[in-house]
Amino acid sequence: MKNGPLFFLGLVSAVGLSWAGIVVGTHGQLGRLTSYYDNGESQAYPAGLPGLAAQGQDVYRSLGCASCHTEQVRRPDFGSDQARGWGDRQSVARDYIGQSPVQLGESRIGPDLANLGARKPSPPSADELMALLYSGKGAMPAYRFLFHTHRIYGQASAKALLPMNAAMRPAPGYEILPTERAELLVAYLQSLNQSYEYPEARPAPAAKAGQAKEAAK
Amino acid sequence: MTTFTPAADSTDTVPADTASRCPLLLLLGSGLAWLLVSGVFALINALQLDSASFLAGCRLLTYGHIHALAETTFVYGWLGNAGLALSIWILGRLGGEALRATPWMSAGGLFWNLGVLIGVIGIAAGDATSYPLLQLPRYAQPLLLVSYGAVAISGVLAWTGRRRRVMYAAQWYAVAPLFFFPWLFSVAQVLLLWSPVRGTLQAVVQGWYAQGLWTLWAAPLALAGAYYVLPRANGKTLPAYDLAWLGFWALLFVGGWTGGRHLIGGPVPAWIPTVAIVAATLLLSHYLIVFLNLRGVFAGGSLAVRFIGFGLGAYFLGGIFDAITAMRVVAVATEFTYCDEAMRQLAYYGAASMILYGVLYFALPRVSGRPWASAALARGHFALAAIGLALLVFSLAMAGVIQGRELNDAQVSFASIAAHTHPWLLLATAAQALLLLGNLLLAVNFTTSACSSCCSATSREALAS
């Protein structure tokens, strides 16, 4: 190789091709994805994140939660995602159109959270999530800096943490209050819900999927 | 048949090196400083995995923050500085002229390190972007982009102004990343941070960037060094050299497509992982050619050659593991586990960093005009780095295998997974400590060598005046 401009052209096309194929190609496929309007329920899915939850997503990003938790459920026959109760269907691209940044995560030191707000039989309550954040559990550290302990003046605050375990019992006359960040984070965690079945998310048996394609033609 | 003649610069110091000494030493020195910082972060992170309560009370040092900090300081702090310095030095050597635009290199180097520092403070304050390998906060990134350009000018000028029109393989591999990084980095910045694309397209862009950062930037930076040093260190021509161009273009054209293997089963179009599986298999041709060219490294030789030999071994192993774990049947057991971390360490630390250590051991005496201050420290560094890396990758992989198997069994709780991986994670912590110690030896050796060369230069000037 001695032709500099030709070499440079090769470099440009190496990056350009992978960019065009992967980024532009996916954009063509997913870029115009909109929410799905369910006529029966007169509602669009995914429902946008409520204001508190949207701010909570930023707390989730800021603390780096995504370094231990994923937010993506794989299809029922791939891994144990369904058996662990993380979701009855796989996550699809439409689930994420309202989120930014999308934090799919790449490590499962802790459980998947994509459907935390739709856990069966019942999703964790705000009190339980606060207790988890305050005391930690197993490999999950305690995020004490999301809380502060106050002396009770007059009446105890309605927001004070319920003492769910021994570590959460403050000295008499004191109460543990969540900071705003803790409240936002819990609002976000409770909002995580991918239970709505989009047409593309329904697991179709292999034979029927073939027939459906035929019918669509 | 094209043969590779190592005679292009057989003299140990050419005048070219004295002019560029300061900026090169600045980049190398700051790279080593970041390497130590990154080692400390990695050790803290490993301790946090061993015991969740370690530093848990500090809001700046959550596991997520430290994880991002260790990765950022290693990739942008250490590999960025040292990789750039060494590839520009190689381009200068092979270009046959003194390096030009060296003030730009110094200024760019200063601002690059300022950018990394701003990024580190930002990540600790909670401004990480949450995109793996692109964790630097938005406000730090434009500065890094501009300063990279300023440093790279020297390398590009050395390449365009080369005396000999035909390029050596080391030149291809050294020039390519100078251009690739700004392209990848600016596209990722715009599409993820300034005008973010919607939904899971973000994950696709991140995957494309992260893969590009490895195959189009870190790997070529390291290979440039390997292709440059090996024939000079053992005085032999490279076998099968006329195949080398094929290996180069295979890496460039195929490598960028392999990123989707981290998205297997994820909420993205299924063709992305499928293309990645095909590409990861095709890429084996690149590894084969590089192996044919550089197999002489495994015959042993000087310390630099031994470092590069270890690095290339890790490089080939990493390529094979990439192709294997890209398969869906394997990925179902390795995805989201410590196996991913093991493979990242194998690539960035085991391959790229070890090769760069080797190139550094070869280059510094030629840059500074003085031999290394201590051969014992260098040997100690090799022993600690080799043992540390083997231990780190092995223990993380074992933890990953256990974690993957137990994650796939819905009856096993997360508490028992943590308990079963714990012994291996302890081993990984010990490995991080060894690596940090080894890098400390390197830093001491580098500082004494570089200082003695600076002092001798000043004393010579004093005598002359």
XYZ file of C-alpha atoms in Angstrom:
682
model
C 0.000 0.000 0.000
C 1.428 3.344 -0.986
C -1.513 5.372 -2.236
C -2.364 7.674 0.681
C -5.731 8.998 -0.576
C -6.912 5.499 -1.476
C -5.868 4.250 1.963
C -7.769 7.122 3.552
C -10.829 6.281 1.462
C -10.597 2.728 2.767
C -10.598 4.008 6.342
C -13.615 6.219 5.706
C -15.584 3.430 4.099
C -14.715 0.949 6.879
C -16.349 3.191 9.488
C -18.989 4.491 7.117
C -20.224 1.044 6.152
C -20.625 -0.221 9.707
C -22.294 3.061 10.672
C -24.665 2.947 7.710
C -25.475 -0.691 8.268
C -25.926 -0.782 12.007
C -26.946 2.726 13.024
C -28.778 3.982 9.930
C -30.216 0.538 9.249
C -31.709 0.248 12.736
C -32.904 3.814 12.592
C -34.824 3.013 9.422
C -36.431 0.117 11.210
C -37.119 1.629 14.645
C -36.893 5.386 14.115
C -40.576 5.866 13.372
C -41.841 3.558 16.093
C -44.765 5.196 17.905
C -46.789 4.264 20.932
C -49.558 1.732 20.370
C -53.147 2.892 20.803
C -55.402 0.257 22.283
C -58.961 0.942 21.122
C -60.463 -1.406 23.681
C -58.841 0.403 26.598
C -58.821 3.834 24.907
C -55.235 4.282 25.992
C -51.819 4.482 24.358
C -48.946 2.222 25.380
C -46.297 2.588 26.624
C -47.809 5.149 28.931
C -45.276 7.946 29.378
C -43.355 8.059 32.658
C -45.139 10.184 35.265
C -43.192 13.337 36.169
C -41.678 12.010 39.396
C -40.674 8.752 37.730
C -39.026 10.589 34.848
C -36.885 12.485 37.360
C -36.287 9.222 39.182
C -34.844 7.743 36.019
C -32.151 10.386 36.237
C -31.405 9.366 39.831
C -31.144 5.749 38.645
C -28.625 6.853 35.992
C -26.733 9.109 38.348
C -26.208 6.441 41.026
C -25.043 3.956 38.396
C -27.721 1.360 39.187
C -27.365 -0.001 35.642
C -23.936 -1.426 36.474
C -25.627 -4.244 38.439
C -29.205 -4.331 37.125
C -30.536 -4.916 33.635
C -33.818 -3.567 32.337
C -34.506 -6.071 29.595
C -36.436 -9.317 29.703
C -35.408 -11.963 27.210
C -37.880 -14.226 25.474
C -39.367 -17.046 27.573
C -37.249 -19.838 26.051
C -33.976 -17.913 26.425
C -32.582 -18.045 29.951
C -34.689 -18.073 33.100
C -36.113 -14.552 32.816
C -39.702 -15.743 32.743
C -39.214 -18.446 35.362
C -37.770 -15.860 37.743
C -40.930 -13.819 37.376
C -39.236 -10.925 35.596
C -41.809 -10.822 32.803
C -44.136 -13.036 30.819
C -42.990 -11.687 27.503
C -39.748 -10.418 26.061
C -39.010 -6.696 26.120
C -39.537 -5.079 22.730
C -38.206 -1.840 21.284
C -41.547 -0.114 21.775
C -41.258 -0.492 25.552
C -38.416 2.023 25.586
C -39.539 4.800 23.261
C -40.333 7.143 26.150
C -37.095 6.536 28.076
C -33.900 8.500 27.912
C -31.269 7.404 28.550
C -32.252 3.828 27.816
C -30.396 1.768 30.408
C -30.630 -1.827 29.251
C -27.686 -2.728 31.464
C -25.141 -5.459 30.805
C -24.666 -7.144 34.135
C -27.013 -9.083 36.384
C -25.305 -8.927 39.744
C -28.811 -8.042 40.881
C -32.192 -8.976 39.383
C -33.698 -7.507 36.247
C -35.915 -4.497 36.931
C -37.750 -4.011 33.641
C -41.033 -5.159 35.208
C -40.460 -4.305 38.844
C -43.729 -2.391 39.049
C -45.663 -5.360 37.690
C -44.214 -8.184 39.791
C -46.608 -11.016 40.665
C -48.368 -11.684 42.935
C -47.833 -8.110 44.101
C -45.173 -5.524 43.221
C -42.926 -4.272 46.046
C -44.461 -1.400 47.988
C -42.777 1.961 48.363
C -41.986 1.091 51.993
C -40.289 -2.136 50.967
C -38.202 -0.360 48.327
C -37.218 2.334 50.829
C -36.196 -0.370 53.299
C -34.126 -2.078 50.598
C -32.370 1.169 49.719
C -31.788 2.025 53.374
C -30.467 -1.312 54.622
C -29.283 -3.077 51.477
C -29.662 -6.800 51.024
C -27.080 -9.435 50.175
C -24.852 -8.067 47.438
C -26.789 -4.809 47.298
C -25.174 -2.024 49.320
C -27.151 0.239 51.640
C -27.648 3.712 50.201
C -27.781 5.546 53.529
C -26.926 8.868 51.941
C -30.363 8.864 50.337
C -31.868 9.273 53.829
C -31.435 11.490 56.832
C -32.293 11.032 60.469
C -34.231 13.819 62.159
C -35.366 14.579 65.668
C -39.142 14.462 65.805
C -40.646 17.852 66.630
C -44.313 17.551 67.427
C -45.928 15.011 65.161
C -43.908 12.366 63.291
C -43.645 12.926 59.539
C -45.942 10.888 57.302
C -42.918 10.161 55.112
C -40.882 8.596 57.918
C -39.623 5.105 57.101
C -41.489 2.216 58.666
C -38.988 0.228 60.721
C -38.917 -2.959 58.645
C -35.784 -4.372 60.293
C -33.499 -3.822 63.248
C -31.152 -1.494 61.338
C -34.013 0.845 60.623
C -34.960 1.638 64.211
C -33.717 5.157 64.978
C -33.093 6.339 68.528
C -36.264 7.206 70.438
C -37.499 10.629 69.440
C -35.882 10.380 65.987
C -37.200 9.403 62.594
C -35.611 8.429 59.271
C -36.781 10.478 56.322
C -36.083 9.782 52.651
C -34.430 12.550 50.674
C -36.122 13.806 47.533
C -33.775 11.639 45.455
C -34.884 8.521 47.289
C -38.527 9.371 46.683
C -37.899 10.005 42.987
C -35.955 6.774 42.627
C -38.710 4.763 44.285
C -41.323 6.439 42.076
C -39.270 5.407 39.039
C -38.800 1.829 40.230
C -42.515 1.485 40.866
C -43.322 2.814 37.414
C -41.313 0.097 35.617
C -43.906 -1.982 33.845
C -43.701 -3.876 30.588
C -46.780 -6.029 31.029
C -48.858 -4.678 28.131
C -48.867 -7.146 25.240
C -48.088 -5.361 22.000
C -48.899 -7.227 18.808
C -45.179 -7.721 18.167
C -44.557 -8.925 21.725
C -46.982 -11.836 21.704
C -44.972 -15.011 21.617
C -46.160 -16.756 18.455
C -45.657 -20.499 17.999
C -43.314 -21.164 15.075
C -45.904 -22.818 12.774
C -48.545 -20.188 13.353
C -46.086 -17.377 12.731
C -45.511 -18.802 9.249
C -49.240 -18.927 8.579
C -49.693 -15.372 9.810
C -47.095 -14.203 7.303
C -48.948 -16.014 4.544
C -52.211 -14.413 5.626
C -50.606 -10.971 5.708
C -49.552 -11.367 2.082
C 7.266 -11.459 -2.389
C 7.236 -8.399 -0.207
C 9.619 -8.780 2.637
C 9.817 -6.683 5.707
C 13.175 -5.114 6.296
C 13.718 -3.954 9.819
C 16.642 -1.812 8.695
C 14.530 1.320 8.356
C 15.825 2.663 11.630
C 18.304 0.346 13.169
C 20.155 3.101 14.983
C 19.083 3.363 18.552
C 18.464 7.066 18.674
C 17.786 9.223 15.691
C 17.738 13.002 16.070
C 13.989 12.889 15.454
C 13.431 11.716 19.007
C 15.060 14.586 20.848
C 12.671 17.197 19.413
C 9.582 15.244 20.342
C 10.907 14.069 23.707
C 8.937 16.462 25.886
C 5.453 15.951 24.425
C 5.947 12.187 24.210
C 7.123 11.976 27.820
C 4.202 14.180 28.850
C 1.690 11.824 27.229
C 3.391 8.681 28.506
C 3.811 10.036 32.022
C 0.232 11.198 32.332
C -0.927 7.898 30.858
C 0.941 6.061 33.605
C -0.538 8.344 36.250
C -4.042 7.490 35.019
C -3.097 3.828 34.945
C -2.325 3.982 38.660
C -5.533 5.896 39.378
C -7.485 3.346 37.390
C -5.806 0.523 39.293
C -6.889 2.061 42.599
C -10.471 2.398 41.350
C -10.475 -1.169 40.042
C -9.228 -2.427 43.411
C -11.919 -0.476 45.292
C -14.516 -1.827 42.883
C -13.336 -5.391 43.441
C -13.481 -4.879 47.213
C -17.028 -3.565 46.845
C -17.979 -6.768 45.062
C -16.473 -8.751 47.936
C -18.270 -6.781 50.586
C -21.252 -4.644 49.642
C -20.787 -2.358 52.633
C -17.291 -1.207 51.590
C -17.467 2.594 51.140
C -21.226 2.257 50.652
C -21.893 5.320 52.770
C -20.014 7.645 50.436
C -22.219 9.143 47.759
C -19.266 9.806 45.463
C -18.005 6.250 45.574
C -20.994 4.022 44.845
C -20.232 0.786 43.014
C -21.684 2.249 39.819
C -19.516 5.363 40.024
C -16.318 3.461 40.745
C -17.060 1.000 37.962
C -17.407 3.854 35.477
C -14.331 5.603 36.883
C -12.084 2.545 36.626
C -13.144 1.955 33.046
C -12.892 5.603 31.983
C -9.481 6.265 33.502
C -8.132 3.048 31.999
C -9.445 3.546 28.479
C -9.282 7.321 28.061
C -6.574 8.050 30.618
C -4.083 5.246 30.109
C -4.753 3.757 26.659
C -5.600 7.152 25.182
C -2.391 8.837 26.293
C 0.052 5.958 25.919
C -1.488 4.537 22.745
C -1.426 7.910 21.023
C 2.108 8.708 22.140
C 3.510 5.370 21.016
C 1.704 5.292 17.680
C 2.822 8.833 16.871
C 6.360 7.916 17.866
C 6.192 4.906 15.507
C 4.843 7.067 12.683
C 7.683 9.518 13.247
C 10.279 6.751 13.220
C 8.922 5.140 10.073
C 8.288 8.482 8.388
C 11.992 9.184 8.639
C 11.575 12.857 9.571
C 11.486 14.667 12.900
C 7.959 14.928 14.251
C 6.223 18.155 13.317
C 3.560 20.137 15.180
C 4.999 19.039 18.529
C 3.637 22.140 20.347
C 0.180 21.009 19.244
C 0.944 17.618 20.700
C 1.920 19.141 24.061
C -1.078 21.455 24.194
C -3.416 18.699 23.047
C -1.958 16.349 25.638
C -2.507 18.862 28.436
C -6.105 19.502 27.428
C -6.805 15.810 26.881
C -5.749 15.130 30.456
C -7.743 18.108 31.670
C -10.750 16.638 29.854
C -10.275 13.249 31.477
C -9.908 14.950 34.868
C -13.129 16.914 34.367
C -14.787 13.666 33.328
C -13.553 11.848 36.420
C -14.827 14.562 38.741
C -18.107 14.597 36.846
C -18.592 10.843 37.102
C -17.885 10.914 40.834
C -20.455 13.709 41.158
C -23.031 11.508 39.436
C -22.921 12.828 35.883
C -21.887 9.588 34.147
C -23.853 9.021 30.959
C -24.701 5.376 31.845
C -23.436 4.205 28.430
C -20.667 1.629 28.981
C -17.285 2.773 27.611
C -18.743 6.235 27.025
C -19.340 7.208 30.635
C -17.629 10.600 30.374
C -20.140 13.358 31.128
C -21.435 15.337 28.195
C -19.589 18.524 29.153
C -16.191 16.805 29.161
C -16.508 15.248 25.730
C -16.065 18.149 23.262
C -12.785 19.104 24.943
C -11.546 15.535 24.560
C -12.512 15.501 20.907
C -10.668 18.726 20.114
C -7.575 17.853 22.118
C -7.381 14.407 20.511
C -7.336 16.160 17.164
C -4.538 18.463 18.305
C -2.382 15.534 19.418
C -3.139 13.468 16.338
C -2.000 16.229 13.932
C 1.615 15.246 14.609
C 0.950 11.654 13.676
C -0.996 12.537 10.550
C 1.754 14.926 9.386
C 4.389 12.267 10.015
C 2.329 9.918 7.877
C 1.583 12.289 4.974
C 5.174 13.548 4.991
C 6.773 10.099 5.071
C 9.919 9.711 2.970
C 9.102 6.252 1.701
C 5.788 6.109 -0.151
C 5.145 2.411 0.532
C 3.739 1.996 4.016
C 4.700 -0.625 6.551
C 2.022 -2.612 8.384
C 2.917 -0.727 11.575
C 2.041 2.500 9.769
C -1.386 1.265 8.662
C -2.247 0.223 12.162
C -0.873 3.430 13.676
C -2.573 5.856 11.285
C -6.028 4.283 11.270
C -6.899 4.945 14.929
C -5.796 8.574 14.638
C -8.723 9.100 12.265
C -11.136 6.568 13.697
C -11.381 7.879 17.222
C -12.674 11.360 16.315
C -15.195 9.858 13.906
C -16.557 7.275 16.317
C -16.467 9.609 19.285
C -18.212 12.513 17.561
C -20.953 10.334 16.065
C -21.601 8.671 19.429
C -21.610 12.051 21.174
C -24.138 13.573 18.808
C -26.426 10.537 18.650
C -26.371 9.743 22.361
C -25.780 12.987 24.213
C -26.422 16.127 22.190
C -29.372 15.020 20.113
C -30.188 11.582 21.497
C -31.837 9.031 19.260
C -34.963 7.423 20.624
C -35.497 4.197 22.501
C -33.309 1.148 22.078
C -31.560 2.744 19.125
C -29.427 4.266 21.891
C -28.288 0.790 22.889
C -27.478 0.014 19.264
C -25.412 3.185 18.859
C -23.634 2.473 22.144
C -22.868 -1.077 21.018
C -21.521 0.188 17.709
C -19.337 2.778 19.463
C -18.030 0.375 22.111
C -17.085 -2.196 19.487
C -15.498 0.469 17.304
C -13.512 1.727 20.270
C -11.982 -1.721 20.560
C -11.618 -2.977 16.982
C -10.940 0.350 15.296
C -9.021 2.146 18.002
C -7.480 0.212 20.902
C -6.625 -2.955 18.951
C -4.921 -1.155 16.023
C -2.984 1.080 18.437
C -1.581 -2.028 20.093
C -0.996 -3.944 16.857
C 0.931 -0.999 15.408
C 3.363 -1.394 18.278
C 3.594 -5.146 17.875
C 4.255 -4.889 14.123
C 6.863 -2.195 14.723
C 8.774 -3.662 17.642
C 8.902 -7.356 16.841
C 11.091 -7.321 13.694
C 13.424 -4.776 15.325
C 13.722 -6.602 18.592
C 14.519 -10.028 17.178
C 16.089 -8.853 13.914
C 14.032 -11.107 11.676
C 11.662 -10.371 8.829
C 7.985 -11.029 9.446
C 6.752 -14.261 7.882
C 3.727 -14.209 5.555
C 4.021 -10.430 5.450
C 2.247 -10.239 2.093
C -0.928 -11.375 3.842
C -0.743 -8.596 6.432
C -2.871 -6.142 4.401
C -5.681 -8.677 4.342
C -5.589 -8.977 8.105
C -5.658 -5.205 8.434
C -8.660 -4.624 6.196
C -10.486 -7.620 7.669
C -10.198 -6.024 11.105
C -11.439 -2.673 9.804
C -14.293 -3.820 7.615
C -15.551 -6.761 9.667
C -14.646 -5.730 13.208
C -17.095 -2.831 13.399
C -20.016 -5.210 12.867
C -19.355 -7.483 15.844
C -20.749 -5.178 18.555
C -24.293 -6.556 18.419
C -23.291 -9.754 20.168
C -23.850 -7.974 23.481
C -27.485 -7.397 22.502
C -28.426 -11.056 21.980
C -31.989 -11.577 23.163
C -32.387 -7.837 23.761
C -35.126 -5.496 22.540
C -33.418 -4.721 19.229
C -33.970 -6.117 15.731
C -32.799 -9.734 15.738
C -30.572 -9.224 12.704
C -28.151 -7.098 14.734
C -26.924 -9.981 16.920
C -27.086 -12.317 13.924
C -24.821 -10.084 11.844
C -22.506 -9.815 14.849
C -22.276 -13.608 15.125
C -21.302 -13.900 11.459
C -18.837 -11.015 11.739
C -17.197 -12.405 14.889
C -16.585 -15.674 13.041
C -15.266 -13.945 9.914
C -12.953 -11.888 12.089
C -11.082 -15.066 13.016
C -9.317 -14.663 9.638
C -7.786 -11.442 10.970
C -6.503 -13.189 14.082
C -5.074 -15.993 11.970
C -3.140 -13.598 9.750
C -1.809 -11.583 12.677
C -0.748 -14.849 14.271
C 1.056 -15.936 11.075
C 2.845 -12.580 10.885
C 3.815 -12.242 14.510
C 4.221 -15.838 15.660
C 7.939 -15.196 16.105
C 7.034 -13.324 19.286
C 6.338 -16.578 21.081
C 9.952 -17.680 20.652
C 10.780 -15.231 23.448
C 13.448 -12.586 23.591
C 13.850 -9.299 25.384
C 11.417 -8.125 28.037
C 9.572 -5.971 25.487
C 9.047 -9.024 23.290
C 7.803 -11.068 26.230
C 5.234 -8.382 27.088
C 4.090 -8.263 23.477
C 3.992 -12.061 23.349
C 1.715 -12.160 26.366
C -0.437 -9.433 24.853
C -0.779 -11.156 21.510
C -1.625 -14.431 23.224
C -4.417 -12.613 25.056
C -5.459 -10.973 21.789
C -5.874 -14.302 19.988
C -7.599 -15.878 22.951
C -9.957 -12.907 23.145
C -10.807 -13.212 19.457
C -11.623 -16.878 19.794
C -13.731 -16.278 22.912
C -15.543 -13.431 21.139
C -16.536 -15.785 18.345
C -17.582 -18.544 20.750
C -19.593 -16.386 23.136
C -21.313 -14.676 20.213
C -23.150 -17.955 19.568
C -26.633 -17.820 21.058
C -26.321 -21.185 22.812
C -23.222 -19.970 24.637
C -24.432 -16.410 25.134
C -27.438 -17.629 27.088
C -25.012 -18.751 29.802
C -22.459 -15.936 29.602
C -24.577 -12.858 28.901
C -24.911 -10.411 31.827
C -22.299 -12.310 33.872
C -18.719 -11.710 35.007
C -17.689 -13.517 31.799
C -18.325 -10.264 29.926
C -16.075 -8.451 32.374
C -13.435 -11.168 32.029
C -13.424 -10.766 28.270
C -13.246 -7.001 28.472
C -10.262 -7.263 30.813
C -8.688 -9.835 28.501
C -9.025 -7.445 25.563
C -8.277 -4.022 27.018
C -5.830 -5.088 29.717
C -4.480 -8.456 28.640
C -4.061 -7.618 24.971
C -3.920 -3.847 24.359
C -2.281 -2.786 27.582
C 0.292 -5.591 27.745
C 1.369 -4.922 24.152
C 1.659 -1.210 24.939
C 3.811 -2.022 27.988
C 6.123 -3.943 25.665
C 6.260 -1.084 23.173
C 6.904 1.325 26.024
C 9.848 -0.768 27.274
C 11.227 -0.725 23.743
C 10.504 2.927 23.023
C 11.444 4.817 26.174
C 15.234 4.368 25.885
C 14.980 5.592 22.294
C 12.763 8.530 23.208
C 14.752 9.642 26.237
C 18.187 8.562 25.060
C 18.810 6.737 28.352
C 18.309 3.078 29.249
C 15.680 2.065 31.790
C 16.802 2.872 35.315
C 16.216 -0.601 36.683
C 16.007 -3.931 34.907
C 14.863 -5.604 38.116
C 11.828 -3.341 38.417
C 10.949 -4.090 34.805
C 11.217 -7.835 35.374
C 9.123 -7.475 38.520
C 6.520 -5.570 36.544
C 6.320 -8.330 33.966
C 5.941 -11.046 36.566
C 3.247 -9.165 38.494
C 1.367 -8.119 35.362
C 1.421 -11.578 33.788
C 0.386 -13.394 36.957
C -2.136 -10.713 37.872
C -3.806 -10.758 34.485
C -3.962 -14.508 34.166
C -5.449 -14.679 37.650
C -7.887 -11.824 37.029
C -9.278 -13.155 33.775
C -9.427 -16.732 35.019
C -11.163 -15.905 38.287
C -13.670 -13.556 36.652
C -14.409 -16.171 34.008
C -14.939 -18.849 36.665
C -17.210 -16.508 38.631
C -19.040 -15.796 35.390
C -19.538 -19.447 34.545
C -20.994 -20.129 37.991
C -23.120 -16.999 37.848
C -24.407 -17.829 34.360
C -25.304 -21.384 35.269
C -27.125 -20.342 38.422
C -28.896 -17.359 36.845
C -30.413 -19.777 34.361
C -31.780 -21.902 37.182
C -34.727 -19.936 38.545
C -34.593 -21.840 41.850
C -31.214 -20.363 42.830
C -31.553 -17.081 44.709
C -29.305 -14.084 44.157
C -27.948 -14.528 47.682
C -26.653 -18.009 46.843
C -25.227 -16.838 43.519
C -23.332 -14.157 45.439
C -22.136 -16.745 47.955
C -20.972 -19.167 45.245
C -19.107 -16.560 43.211
C -17.539 -14.972 46.296
C -14.329 -17.077 46.441
C -13.555 -16.315 42.803
C -14.248 -12.631 43.290
C -11.813 -12.616 46.222
C -9.217 -14.058 43.871
C -10.021 -11.318 41.359
C -9.434 -8.735 44.086
C -6.017 -10.240 44.815
C -5.280 -10.078 41.087
C -6.178 -6.379 40.995
C -3.812 -5.774 43.890
C -0.990 -7.553 42.032
C -1.674 -5.525 38.899
C -1.644 -2.284 40.847
C 1.642 -3.232 42.471
C 3.135 -4.094 39.092
C 2.042 -0.779 37.632
C 3.550 0.980 40.614
C 6.909 -0.624 39.769
C 6.518 0.563 36.179
C 5.682 4.091 37.299
C 8.709 4.266 39.616
C 10.968 2.906 36.907
C 9.536 5.310 34.330
C 9.850 8.324 36.585
C 13.475 7.624 37.509
C 14.413 6.888 33.892
C 12.639 9.937 32.483
C 14.015 12.224 35.220
C 17.563 11.035 34.768
C 17.315 11.684 31.036
C 15.913 15.170 31.670
C 18.599 15.920 34.295
C 21.372 14.685 32.040
C 20.018 16.819 29.217
C 20.017 19.916 31.426
C 23.487 19.194 32.759
C 24.772 18.709 29.224
C 23.260 22.029 28.235
C 24.780 23.637 31.342
C 28.197 22.247 30.420
C 27.816 23.403 26.843
C 26.992 26.938 27.911
